[in-house]
Amino acid sequence: MTIASIFILFLALIFLGIPIGMILATLGILPNLIDPWFSADPQYIIRAMIGGVNSFPVLAVPMFILSGNLMAKGKISEKLFNFFSFFIANKTAGLPIATIVTCLFYGAISGSGPATTAAVGAMAIPVLTNLGYDIVFSTALVAVAGGLGVIIPPSIPFIFYGQSAGVSVADIFVAGVVPGLLIGLCLMIYSWYYCKKNGEDKEKLQAYEKEVKKDGFIKLFLNSFWALLSPIIILGSIYTGVASPTEAAVISVFYSLIVSVFIYKTIKLKDFIEILKESVGTYSTILFIIAAATGFARVLTFMKAPEIIAGFITNAVSSKIAVLLVINLVLLFVGMIMDTTPAILVLTPILLPIVVSYGVNPIHFGVMLVVNLAIGFVTPPLGINLFVASSLTGVKVESIVKKAIPFIIAFLIALLLITFIPKTSLILLGG
């Protein structure tokens, strides 16, 4: 069985709507079933699958999922949004910008794009529409800004990349900070342009500003303090060396629980069982995908896929700039049809050796990879953030996509800057 036939079958099964985990597991054992002399037999694949999930860094993933669910149910995003609105509610595009900043902060808690979209969207979209903003614009804004959840650390995709590439998860967390802020800035600039061009209901905004400011800054700050502190505790424990990313994920669970139950009192202890069920349901799907992707990646290694694809790309293009452009196009396409986790686990062993041979830092490539796949959150047919945002408002996905196109262009501009200016990723690491 050839590499070409594997990838053709892979794409065919995806377009038929077969679950990605089943596709990867099936293709992992298929070469040996066709050719019994193929080295990776089913027993080997199963051992590889078990080894793929038996990992200490991967343990951070269910913890961040649980922490994100606790924060969502605990209405942490609402506290953050109110705090940022205090300063810019009366400015042009103030509330859309406050929504983007809230996504940045919430991403530093949840590590997930869809979770950020759901938590911030459920709170921010009704506020924006009540104040006169177009509901389709508001929905598209949250769908795209939700992608910041996987770029601003801690990020679940960064954990998978660190495991797959053999690089420090803490280092790639640090590398994601400036690119995340850069993307957020690009989204804010377009939001400002949109609101300047289309106008805002200043009367409603002034009334909202008075409502937000009526109790004064001190009371608002005290009410928002524990929400603002959460990313500082999570990231601070990692960057100061107090805790590993996995240990920080556990800290975030206990912090989220204590703040939501005992301080804000937005979650009752009986709700915790339901949150646990939801978190386990989410992670069980991811767990199978991790296992299947690990087995499939081993098969690709036996078939010498990294060497074959590297040879094809380097023969087609010669310069570093051209290689990076081609890889970006490949990743953008993959992000449209494939979920982030399997894409990272399958593509990292294939593409990393290619870019390293051109002098690209593995940390820089990891950021570039995840930014590309984050754009996939808002590009059909997969576009999971589109469906999450659509479920919040009832707006058709097709309508969201049309309004999201300028935001996606802003995202792409940031991607080009991140790709060709490595310091955007490496500056905080001294690179």
GROMACS .gro file of C-alpha atoms in nm:
model
  431
    1MET     CA    1   0.000   0.000   0.000
    2THR     CA    2   0.145   0.337  -0.103
    3ILE     CA    3   0.152   0.670   0.079
    4ALA     CA    4  -0.062   0.821  -0.199
    5SER     CA    5  -0.332   0.555  -0.161
    6ILE     CA    6  -0.334   0.604   0.218
    7PHE     CA    7  -0.393   0.979   0.187
    8ILE     CA    8  -0.653   0.942  -0.090
    9LEU     CA    9  -0.844   0.693   0.125
   10PHE     CA   10  -0.803   0.923   0.424
   11LEU     CA   11  -0.957   1.220   0.240
   12ALA     CA   12  -1.235   1.005   0.095
   13LEU     CA   13  -1.336   0.876   0.440
   14ILE     CA   14  -1.331   1.230   0.583
   15PHE     CA   15  -1.563   1.359   0.311
   16LEU     CA   16  -1.792   1.062   0.374
   17GLY     CA   17  -1.832   1.187   0.730
   18ILE     CA   18  -1.665   0.893   0.909
   19PRO     CA   19  -1.547   0.994   1.260
   20ILE     CA   20  -1.180   1.092   1.252
   21GLY     CA   21  -1.085   0.850   1.530
   22MET     CA   22  -1.228   0.555   1.339
   23ILE     CA   23  -1.050   0.666   1.020
   24LEU     CA   24  -0.712   0.686   1.191
   25ALA     CA   25  -0.756   0.354   1.372
   26THR     CA   26  -0.866   0.176   1.053
   27LEU     CA   27  -0.584   0.317   0.842
   28GLY     CA   28  -0.340   0.226   1.118
   29ILE     CA   29  -0.406  -0.148   1.080
   30LEU     CA   30  -0.501  -0.155   0.710
   31PRO     CA   31  -0.146  -0.178   0.560
   32ASN     CA   32  -0.074  -0.496   0.758
   33LEU     CA   33  -0.410  -0.649   0.668
   34ILE     CA   34  -0.334  -0.593   0.299
   35ASP     CA   35   0.031  -0.696   0.327
   36PRO     CA   36   0.103  -0.938   0.619
   37TRP     CA   37   0.477  -0.866   0.573
   38PHE     CA   38   0.428  -0.500   0.668
   39SER     CA   39   0.622  -0.436   0.990
   40ALA     CA   40   0.347  -0.263   1.194
   41ASP     CA   41   0.101  -0.541   1.277
   42PRO     CA   42  -0.222  -0.479   1.474
   43GLN     CA   43  -0.058  -0.580   1.804
   44TYR     CA   44   0.217  -0.322   1.752
   45ILE     CA   45  -0.039  -0.053   1.663
   46ILE     CA   46  -0.242  -0.127   1.976
   47ARG     CA   47   0.072  -0.101   2.192
   48ALA     CA   48   0.154   0.231   2.021
   49MET     CA   49  -0.199   0.357   2.085
   50ILE     CA   50  -0.177   0.272   2.455
   51GLY     CA   51   0.167   0.432   2.477
   52GLY     CA   52   0.034   0.745   2.311
   53VAL     CA   53  -0.216   0.814   2.588
   54ASN     CA   54   0.004   0.690   2.873
   55SER     CA   55   0.179   1.024   2.903
   56PHE     CA   56   0.222   1.269   3.191
   57PRO     CA   57   0.198   1.583   2.971
   58VAL     CA   58  -0.128   1.455   2.815
   59LEU     CA   59  -0.276   1.438   3.166
   60ALA     CA   60  -0.296   1.818   3.154
   61VAL     CA   61  -0.561   1.800   2.882
   62PRO     CA   62  -0.853   1.655   3.088
   63MET     CA   63  -0.760   1.889   3.372
   64PHE     CA   64  -0.779   2.199   3.151
   65ILE     CA   65  -1.106   2.072   3.000
   66LEU     CA   66  -1.253   2.033   3.351
   67SER     CA   67  -1.115   2.372   3.458
   68GLY     CA   68  -1.263   2.537   3.149
   69ASN     CA   69  -1.605   2.383   3.213
   70LEU     CA   70  -1.597   2.499   3.574
   71MET     CA   71  -1.508   2.852   3.466
   72ALA     CA   72  -1.783   2.851   3.202
   73LYS     CA   73  -2.051   2.738   3.447
   74GLY     CA   74  -1.909   2.976   3.707
   75LYS     CA   75  -1.969   3.276   3.476
   76ILE     CA   76  -1.606   3.383   3.496
   77SER     CA   77  -1.624   3.526   3.143
   78GLU     CA   78  -1.902   3.762   3.255
   79LYS     CA   79  -1.679   3.906   3.530
   80LEU     CA   80  -1.396   3.959   3.281
   81PHE     CA   81  -1.622   4.124   3.021
   82ASN     CA   82  -1.768   4.367   3.275
   83PHE     CA   83  -1.422   4.467   3.393
   84PHE     CA   84  -1.288   4.543   3.043
   85SER     CA   85  -1.611   4.717   2.942
   86PHE     CA   86  -1.562   4.964   3.228
   87PHE     CA   87  -1.268   5.122   3.046
   88ILE     CA   88  -1.375   5.120   2.680
   89ALA     CA   89  -1.755   5.090   2.662
   90ASN     CA   90  -1.785   5.449   2.538
   91LYS     CA   91  -1.508   5.422   2.275
   92THR     CA   92  -1.557   5.331   1.908
   93ALA     CA   93  -1.587   4.949   1.890
   94GLY     CA   94  -1.538   4.944   2.267
   95LEU     CA   95  -1.758   4.644   2.338
   96PRO     CA   96  -1.644   4.433   2.039
   97ILE     CA   97  -1.287   4.501   2.154
   98ALA     CA   98  -1.384   4.411   2.512
   99THR     CA   99  -1.520   4.083   2.373
  100ILE     CA  100  -1.187   4.008   2.202
  101VAL     CA  101  -0.991   4.091   2.518
  102THR     CA  102  -1.225   3.866   2.717
  103CYS     CA  103  -1.152   3.583   2.470
  104LEU     CA  104  -0.779   3.644   2.524
  105PHE     CA  105  -0.817   3.619   2.901
  106TYR     CA  106  -1.060   3.330   2.890
  107GLY     CA  107  -0.826   3.146   2.653
  108ALA     CA  108  -0.564   3.173   2.927
  109ILE     CA  109  -0.801   2.972   3.144
  110SER     CA  110  -0.964   2.715   2.917
  111GLY     CA  111  -0.699   2.637   2.653
  112SER     CA  112  -0.976   2.553   2.406
  113GLY     CA  113  -1.121   2.740   2.107
  114PRO     CA  114  -1.475   2.599   2.118
  115ALA     CA  115  -1.490   2.641   2.497
  116THR     CA  116  -1.385   3.006   2.466
  117THR     CA  117  -1.645   3.064   2.193
  118ALA     CA  118  -1.920   2.903   2.400
  119ALA     CA  119  -1.840   3.071   2.732
  120VAL     CA  120  -1.775   3.421   2.599
  121GLY     CA  121  -2.041   3.403   2.326
  122ALA     CA  122  -2.321   3.297   2.559
  123MET     CA  123  -2.255   3.606   2.768
  124ALA     CA  124  -2.130   3.868   2.518
  125ILE     CA  125  -2.353   3.817   2.212
  126PRO     CA  126  -2.682   3.906   2.393
  127VAL     CA  127  -2.515   4.218   2.535
  128LEU     CA  128  -2.384   4.326   2.194
  129THR     CA  129  -2.713   4.267   2.013
  130ASN     CA  130  -2.914   4.445   2.283
  131LEU     CA  131  -2.689   4.746   2.233
  132GLY     CA  132  -2.759   4.761   1.861
  133TYR     CA  133  -2.477   4.558   1.706
  134ASP     CA  134  -2.575   4.332   1.417
  135ILE     CA  135  -2.631   3.978   1.549
  136VAL     CA  136  -2.446   3.818   1.256
  137PHE     CA  137  -2.144   4.046   1.312
  138SER     CA  138  -2.149   3.971   1.686
  139THR     CA  139  -2.170   3.597   1.624
  140ALA     CA  140  -1.886   3.604   1.368
  141LEU     CA  141  -1.673   3.814   1.603
  142VAL     CA  142  -1.703   3.564   1.887
  143ALA     CA  143  -1.653   3.263   1.657
  144VAL     CA  144  -1.323   3.400   1.522
  145ALA     CA  145  -1.197   3.549   1.851
  146GLY     CA  146  -1.271   3.213   2.016
  147GLY     CA  147  -0.979   3.076   1.815
  148LEU     CA  148  -0.750   3.275   2.045
  149GLY     CA  149  -0.829   3.013   2.309
  150VAL     CA  150  -0.580   2.770   2.151
  151ILE     CA  151  -0.302   3.027   2.097
  152ILE     CA  152  -0.292   3.215   2.427
  153PRO     CA  153  -0.140   2.976   2.682
  154PRO     CA  154  -0.221   2.741   2.839
  155SER     CA  155  -0.325   2.578   2.512
  156ILE     CA  156  -0.438   2.218   2.469
  157PRO     CA  157  -0.299   2.198   2.110
  158PHE     CA  158   0.038   2.329   2.235
  159ILE     CA  159   0.047   2.040   2.483
  160PHE     CA  160  -0.003   1.789   2.200
  161TYR     CA  161   0.259   1.961   1.986
  162GLY     CA  162   0.509   1.960   2.272
  163GLN     CA  163   0.452   1.587   2.321
  164SER     CA  164   0.474   1.508   1.949
  165ALA     CA  165   0.774   1.732   1.871
  166GLY     CA  166   0.966   1.659   2.190
  167VAL     CA  167   0.991   2.027   2.288
  168SER     CA  168   0.922   2.191   2.622
  169VAL     CA  169   0.551   2.258   2.673
  170ALA     CA  170   0.637   2.548   2.904
  171ASP     CA  171   0.854   2.705   2.630
  172ILE     CA  172   0.587   2.680   2.364
  173PHE     CA  173   0.336   2.825   2.609
  174VAL     CA  174   0.564   3.129   2.644
  175ALA     CA  175   0.604   3.146   2.266
  176GLY     CA  176   0.227   3.170   2.218
  177VAL     CA  177   0.181   3.491   2.416
  178VAL     CA  178   0.299   3.754   2.162
  179PRO     CA  179   0.136   3.582   1.858
  180GLY     CA  180  -0.191   3.560   2.050
  181LEU     CA  181  -0.177   3.931   2.132
  182LEU     CA  182  -0.084   4.012   1.773
  183ILE     CA  183  -0.385   3.822   1.636
  184GLY     CA  184  -0.608   3.988   1.894
  185LEU     CA  185  -0.478   4.329   1.783
  186CYS     CA  186  -0.552   4.252   1.416
  187LEU     CA  187  -0.909   4.149   1.507
  188MET     CA  188  -0.952   4.469   1.711
  189ILE     CA  189  -0.836   4.686   1.420
  190TYR     CA  190  -1.098   4.535   1.190
  191SER     CA  191  -1.367   4.566   1.460
  192TRP     CA  192  -1.282   4.936   1.494
  193TYR     CA  193  -1.301   4.981   1.115
  194TYR     CA  194  -1.636   4.797   1.095
  195CYS     CA  195  -1.791   5.005   1.373
  196LYS     CA  196  -1.652   5.331   1.232
  197LYS     CA  197  -1.795   5.246   0.890
  198ASN     CA  198  -2.135   5.113   1.002
  199GLY     CA  199  -2.190   5.328   1.308
  200GLU     CA  200  -2.303   5.242   1.662
  201ASP     CA  201  -2.603   5.324   1.878
  202LYS     CA  202  -2.428   5.581   2.098
  203GLU     CA  203  -2.738   5.640   2.308
  204LYS     CA  204  -2.761   5.276   2.412
  205LEU     CA  205  -2.386   5.258   2.467
  206GLN     CA  206  -2.391   5.561   2.696
  207ALA     CA  207  -2.673   5.405   2.900
  208TYR     CA  208  -2.477   5.079   2.921
  209GLU     CA  209  -2.163   5.265   3.028
  210LYS     CA  210  -2.354   5.435   3.312
  211GLU     CA  211  -2.487   5.096   3.424
  212VAL     CA  212  -2.138   4.943   3.427
  213LYS     CA  213  -1.986   5.239   3.612
  214LYS     CA  214  -2.266   5.304   3.861
  215ASP     CA  215  -2.101   5.112   4.147
  216GLY     CA  216  -1.755   5.256   4.082
  217PHE     CA  217  -1.425   5.100   3.986
  218ILE     CA  218  -1.330   4.964   4.328
  219LYS     CA  219  -1.641   4.750   4.362
  220LEU     CA  220  -1.612   4.627   4.003
  221PHE     CA  221  -1.244   4.542   4.054
  222LEU     CA  222  -1.313   4.350   4.372
  223ASN     CA  223  -1.594   4.161   4.199
  224SER     CA  224  -1.368   4.076   3.903
  225PHE     CA  225  -1.047   4.023   4.101
  226TRP     CA  226  -1.063   3.644   4.130
  227ALA     CA  227  -1.147   3.604   3.762
  228LEU     CA  228  -0.855   3.830   3.663
  229LEU     CA  229  -0.624   3.640   3.897
  230SER     CA  230  -0.695   3.298   3.747
  231PRO     CA  231  -0.467   3.322   3.437
  232ILE     CA  232  -0.196   3.482   3.650
  233ILE     CA  233  -0.200   3.187   3.890
  234ILE     CA  234  -0.210   2.925   3.613
  235LEU     CA  235   0.060   3.078   3.393
  236GLY     CA  236   0.265   3.219   3.681
  237SER     CA  237   0.302   2.876   3.838
  238ILE     CA  238   0.438   2.742   3.506
  239TYR     CA  239   0.670   3.028   3.415
  240THR     CA  240   0.821   3.060   3.765
  241GLY     CA  241   0.896   2.688   3.771
  242VAL     CA  242   0.668   2.624   4.068
  243ALA     CA  243   0.464   2.372   3.868
  244SER     CA  244   0.480   2.182   3.541
  245PRO     CA  245   0.199   2.246   3.287
  246THR     CA  246   0.027   1.927   3.409
  247GLU     CA  247   0.051   2.031   3.773
  248ALA     CA  248  -0.068   2.381   3.681
  249ALA     CA  249  -0.371   2.223   3.513
  250VAL     CA  250  -0.459   2.049   3.839
  251ILE     CA  251  -0.410   2.376   4.028
  252SER     CA  252  -0.647   2.545   3.782
  253VAL     CA  253  -0.919   2.286   3.856
  254PHE     CA  254  -0.907   2.347   4.230
  255TYR     CA  255  -0.884   2.723   4.182
  256SER     CA  256  -1.183   2.724   3.945
  257LEU     CA  257  -1.385   2.511   4.186
  258ILE     CA  258  -1.306   2.723   4.492
  259VAL     CA  259  -1.375   3.055   4.314
  260SER     CA  260  -1.699   2.938   4.151
  261VAL     CA  261  -1.843   2.756   4.454
  262PHE     CA  262  -1.726   2.959   4.754
  263ILE     CA  263  -1.649   3.311   4.626
  264TYR     CA  264  -1.884   3.383   4.335
  265LYS     CA  265  -2.130   3.110   4.441
  266THR     CA  266  -2.230   3.052   4.080
  267ILE     CA  267  -2.191   2.673   4.107
  268LYS     CA  268  -2.347   2.447   4.366
  269LEU     CA  269  -2.162   2.133   4.469
  270LYS     CA  270  -2.442   1.922   4.316
  271ASP     CA  271  -2.364   2.084   3.978
  272PHE     CA  272  -2.009   1.949   3.999
  273ILE     CA  273  -2.122   1.595   3.910
  274GLU     CA  274  -2.283   1.719   3.588
  275ILE     CA  275  -1.970   1.918   3.502
  276LEU     CA  276  -1.757   1.608   3.561
  277LYS     CA  277  -1.979   1.403   3.328
  278GLU     CA  278  -1.956   1.669   3.057
  279SER     CA  279  -1.576   1.689   3.093
  280VAL     CA  280  -1.532   1.311   3.082
  281GLY     CA  281  -1.754   1.292   2.774
  282THR     CA  282  -1.543   1.554   2.597
  283TYR     CA  283  -1.211   1.399   2.693
  284SER     CA  284  -1.307   1.039   2.615
  285THR     CA  285  -1.353   1.136   2.250
  286ILE     CA  286  -1.020   1.319   2.246
  287LEU     CA  287  -0.849   1.027   2.421
  288PHE     CA  288  -0.947   0.782   2.148
  289ILE     CA  289  -0.835   1.027   1.879
  290ILE     CA  290  -0.496   1.068   2.051
  291ALA     CA  291  -0.450   0.692   2.064
  292ALA     CA  292  -0.557   0.636   1.702
  293ALA     CA  293  -0.347   0.927   1.574
  294THR     CA  294  -0.039   0.792   1.753
  295GLY     CA  295  -0.083   0.451   1.593
  296PHE     CA  296  -0.142   0.603   1.249
  297ALA     CA  297   0.166   0.826   1.286
  298ARG     CA  298   0.379   0.516   1.357
  299VAL     CA  299   0.247   0.354   1.038
  300LEU     CA  300   0.340   0.664   0.838
  301THR     CA  301   0.689   0.646   0.985
  302PHE     CA  302   0.725   0.280   0.878
  303MET     CA  303   0.611   0.381   0.529
  304LYS     CA  304   0.877   0.656   0.529
  305ALA     CA  305   0.612   0.925   0.479
  306PRO     CA  306   0.823   1.205   0.633
  307GLU     CA  307   1.110   1.137   0.390
  308ILE     CA  308   0.882   1.100   0.087
  309ILE     CA  309   0.681   1.416   0.158
  310ALA     CA  310   0.998   1.610   0.244
  311GLY     CA  311   1.150   1.505  -0.088
  312PHE     CA  312   0.837   1.604  -0.277
  313ILE     CA  313   0.821   1.951  -0.118
  314THR     CA  314   1.191   2.026  -0.150
  315ASN     CA  315   1.190   1.915  -0.515
  316ALA     CA  316   0.887   2.132  -0.591
  317VAL     CA  317   1.022   2.445  -0.418
  318SER     CA  318   1.372   2.539  -0.314
  319SER     CA  319   1.365   2.853  -0.100
  320LYS     CA  320   1.274   2.873   0.266
  321ILE     CA  321   1.002   3.132   0.197
  322ALA     CA  322   0.838   2.910  -0.066
  323VAL     CA  323   0.852   2.605   0.164
  324LEU     CA  324   0.686   2.797   0.448
  325LEU     CA  325   0.415   2.927   0.214
  326VAL     CA  326   0.344   2.576   0.083
  327ILE     CA  327   0.329   2.435   0.435
  328ASN     CA  328   0.096   2.715   0.543
  329LEU     CA  329  -0.137   2.634   0.254
  330VAL     CA  330  -0.130   2.263   0.344
  331LEU     CA  331  -0.205   2.340   0.708
  332LEU     CA  332  -0.490   2.578   0.622
  333PHE     CA  333  -0.646   2.306   0.407
  334VAL     CA  334  -0.599   2.043   0.678
  335GLY     CA  335  -0.756   2.277   0.935
  336MET     CA  336  -1.067   2.297   0.715
  337ILE     CA  337  -1.127   1.921   0.717
  338MET     CA  338  -0.956   1.783   1.026
  339ASP     CA  339  -0.973   1.847   1.400
  340THR     CA  340  -0.674   2.009   1.570
  341THR     CA  341  -0.558   1.717   1.784
  342PRO     CA  342  -0.519   1.449   1.514
  343ALA     CA  343  -0.380   1.708   1.271
  344ILE     CA  344  -0.099   1.795   1.514
  345LEU     CA  345  -0.020   1.434   1.606
  346VAL     CA  346  -0.015   1.317   1.243
  347LEU     CA  347   0.150   1.616   1.074
  348THR     CA  348   0.417   1.713   1.327
  349PRO     CA  349   0.643   1.409   1.260
  350ILE     CA  350   0.605   1.470   0.886
  351LEU     CA  351   0.653   1.847   0.861
  352LEU     CA  352   0.887   1.924   1.151
  353PRO     CA  353   1.197   1.762   0.994
  354ILE     CA  354   1.132   1.959   0.674
  355VAL     CA  355   1.116   2.301   0.837
  356VAL     CA  356   1.406   2.224   1.072
  357SER     CA  357   1.622   2.142   0.768
  358TYR     CA  358   1.554   2.499   0.652
  359GLY     CA  359   1.660   2.643   0.986
  360VAL     CA  360   1.314   2.699   1.138
  361ASN     CA  361   1.304   2.676   1.518
  362PRO     CA  362   1.073   2.389   1.633
  363ILE     CA  363   0.905   2.623   1.885
  364HIS     CA  364   0.837   2.880   1.613
  365PHE     CA  365   0.696   2.610   1.387
  366GLY     CA  366   0.469   2.486   1.666
  367VAL     CA  367   0.313   2.831   1.701
  368MET     CA  368   0.276   2.860   1.324
  369LEU     CA  369   0.112   2.516   1.310
  370VAL     CA  370  -0.143   2.593   1.582
  371VAL     CA  371  -0.227   2.937   1.437
  372ASN     CA  372  -0.303   2.773   1.101
  373LEU     CA  373  -0.526   2.515   1.264
  374ALA     CA  374  -0.697   2.785   1.474
  375ILE     CA  375  -0.812   2.944   1.147
  376GLY     CA  376  -0.967   2.606   1.071
  377PHE     CA  377  -1.204   2.664   1.362
  378VAL     CA  378  -1.390   2.919   1.146
  379THR     CA  379  -1.350   2.774   0.796
  380PRO     CA  380  -1.602   2.524   0.654
  381PRO     CA  381  -1.668   2.238   0.634
  382LEU     CA  382  -1.539   2.152   0.984
  383GLY     CA  383  -1.532   2.501   1.140
  384ILE     CA  384  -1.634   2.388   1.488
  385ASN     CA  385  -1.644   2.745   1.628
  386LEU     CA  386  -1.895   2.833   1.356
  387PHE     CA  387  -2.132   2.561   1.474
  388VAL     CA  388  -2.082   2.650   1.841
  389ALA     CA  389  -2.157   3.018   1.772
  390SER     CA  390  -2.452   2.926   1.549
  391SER     CA  391  -2.602   2.714   1.828
  392LEU     CA  392  -2.587   3.016   2.060
  393THR     CA  393  -2.777   3.253   1.831
  394GLY     CA  394  -2.959   3.045   1.570
  395VAL     CA  395  -2.782   3.236   1.291
  396LYS     CA  396  -2.708   3.012   0.991
  397VAL     CA  397  -2.348   2.903   0.951
  398GLU     CA  398  -2.341   3.037   0.595
  399SER     CA  399  -2.432   3.385   0.720
  400ILE     CA  400  -2.166   3.372   0.992
  401VAL     CA  401  -1.901   3.272   0.737
  402LYS     CA  402  -1.977   3.576   0.518
  403LYS     CA  403  -1.938   3.817   0.810
  404ALA     CA  404  -1.634   3.626   0.937
  405ILE     CA  405  -1.433   3.663   0.613
  406PRO     CA  406  -1.277   4.004   0.705
  407PHE     CA  407  -1.189   3.867   1.051
  408ILE     CA  408  -1.029   3.563   0.886
  409ILE     CA  409  -0.828   3.794   0.657
  410ALA     CA  410  -0.705   3.978   0.970
  411PHE     CA  411  -0.611   3.638   1.117
  412LEU     CA  412  -0.422   3.551   0.796
  413ILE     CA  413  -0.228   3.879   0.805
  414ALA     CA  414  -0.119   3.794   1.159
  415LEU     CA  415  -0.028   3.441   1.043
  416LEU     CA  416   0.204   3.581   0.773
  417LEU     CA  417   0.374   3.807   1.028
  418ILE     CA  418   0.416   3.515   1.268
  419THR     CA  419   0.551   3.291   0.990
  420PHE     CA  420   0.810   3.529   0.849
  421ILE     CA  421   0.907   3.717   1.166
  422PRO     CA  422   1.021   3.439   1.402
  423LYS     CA  423   1.083   3.688   1.684
  424THR     CA  424   0.707   3.720   1.731
  425SER     CA  425   0.721   3.367   1.875
  426LEU     CA  426   1.072   3.359   2.017
  427ILE     CA  427   1.121   3.707   2.166
  428LEU     CA  428   1.003   3.608   2.515
  429LEU     CA  429   1.236   3.308   2.503
  430GLY     CA  430   1.533   3.534   2.425
  431GLY     CA  431   1.539   3.420   2.061
   0.00000   0.00000   0.00000
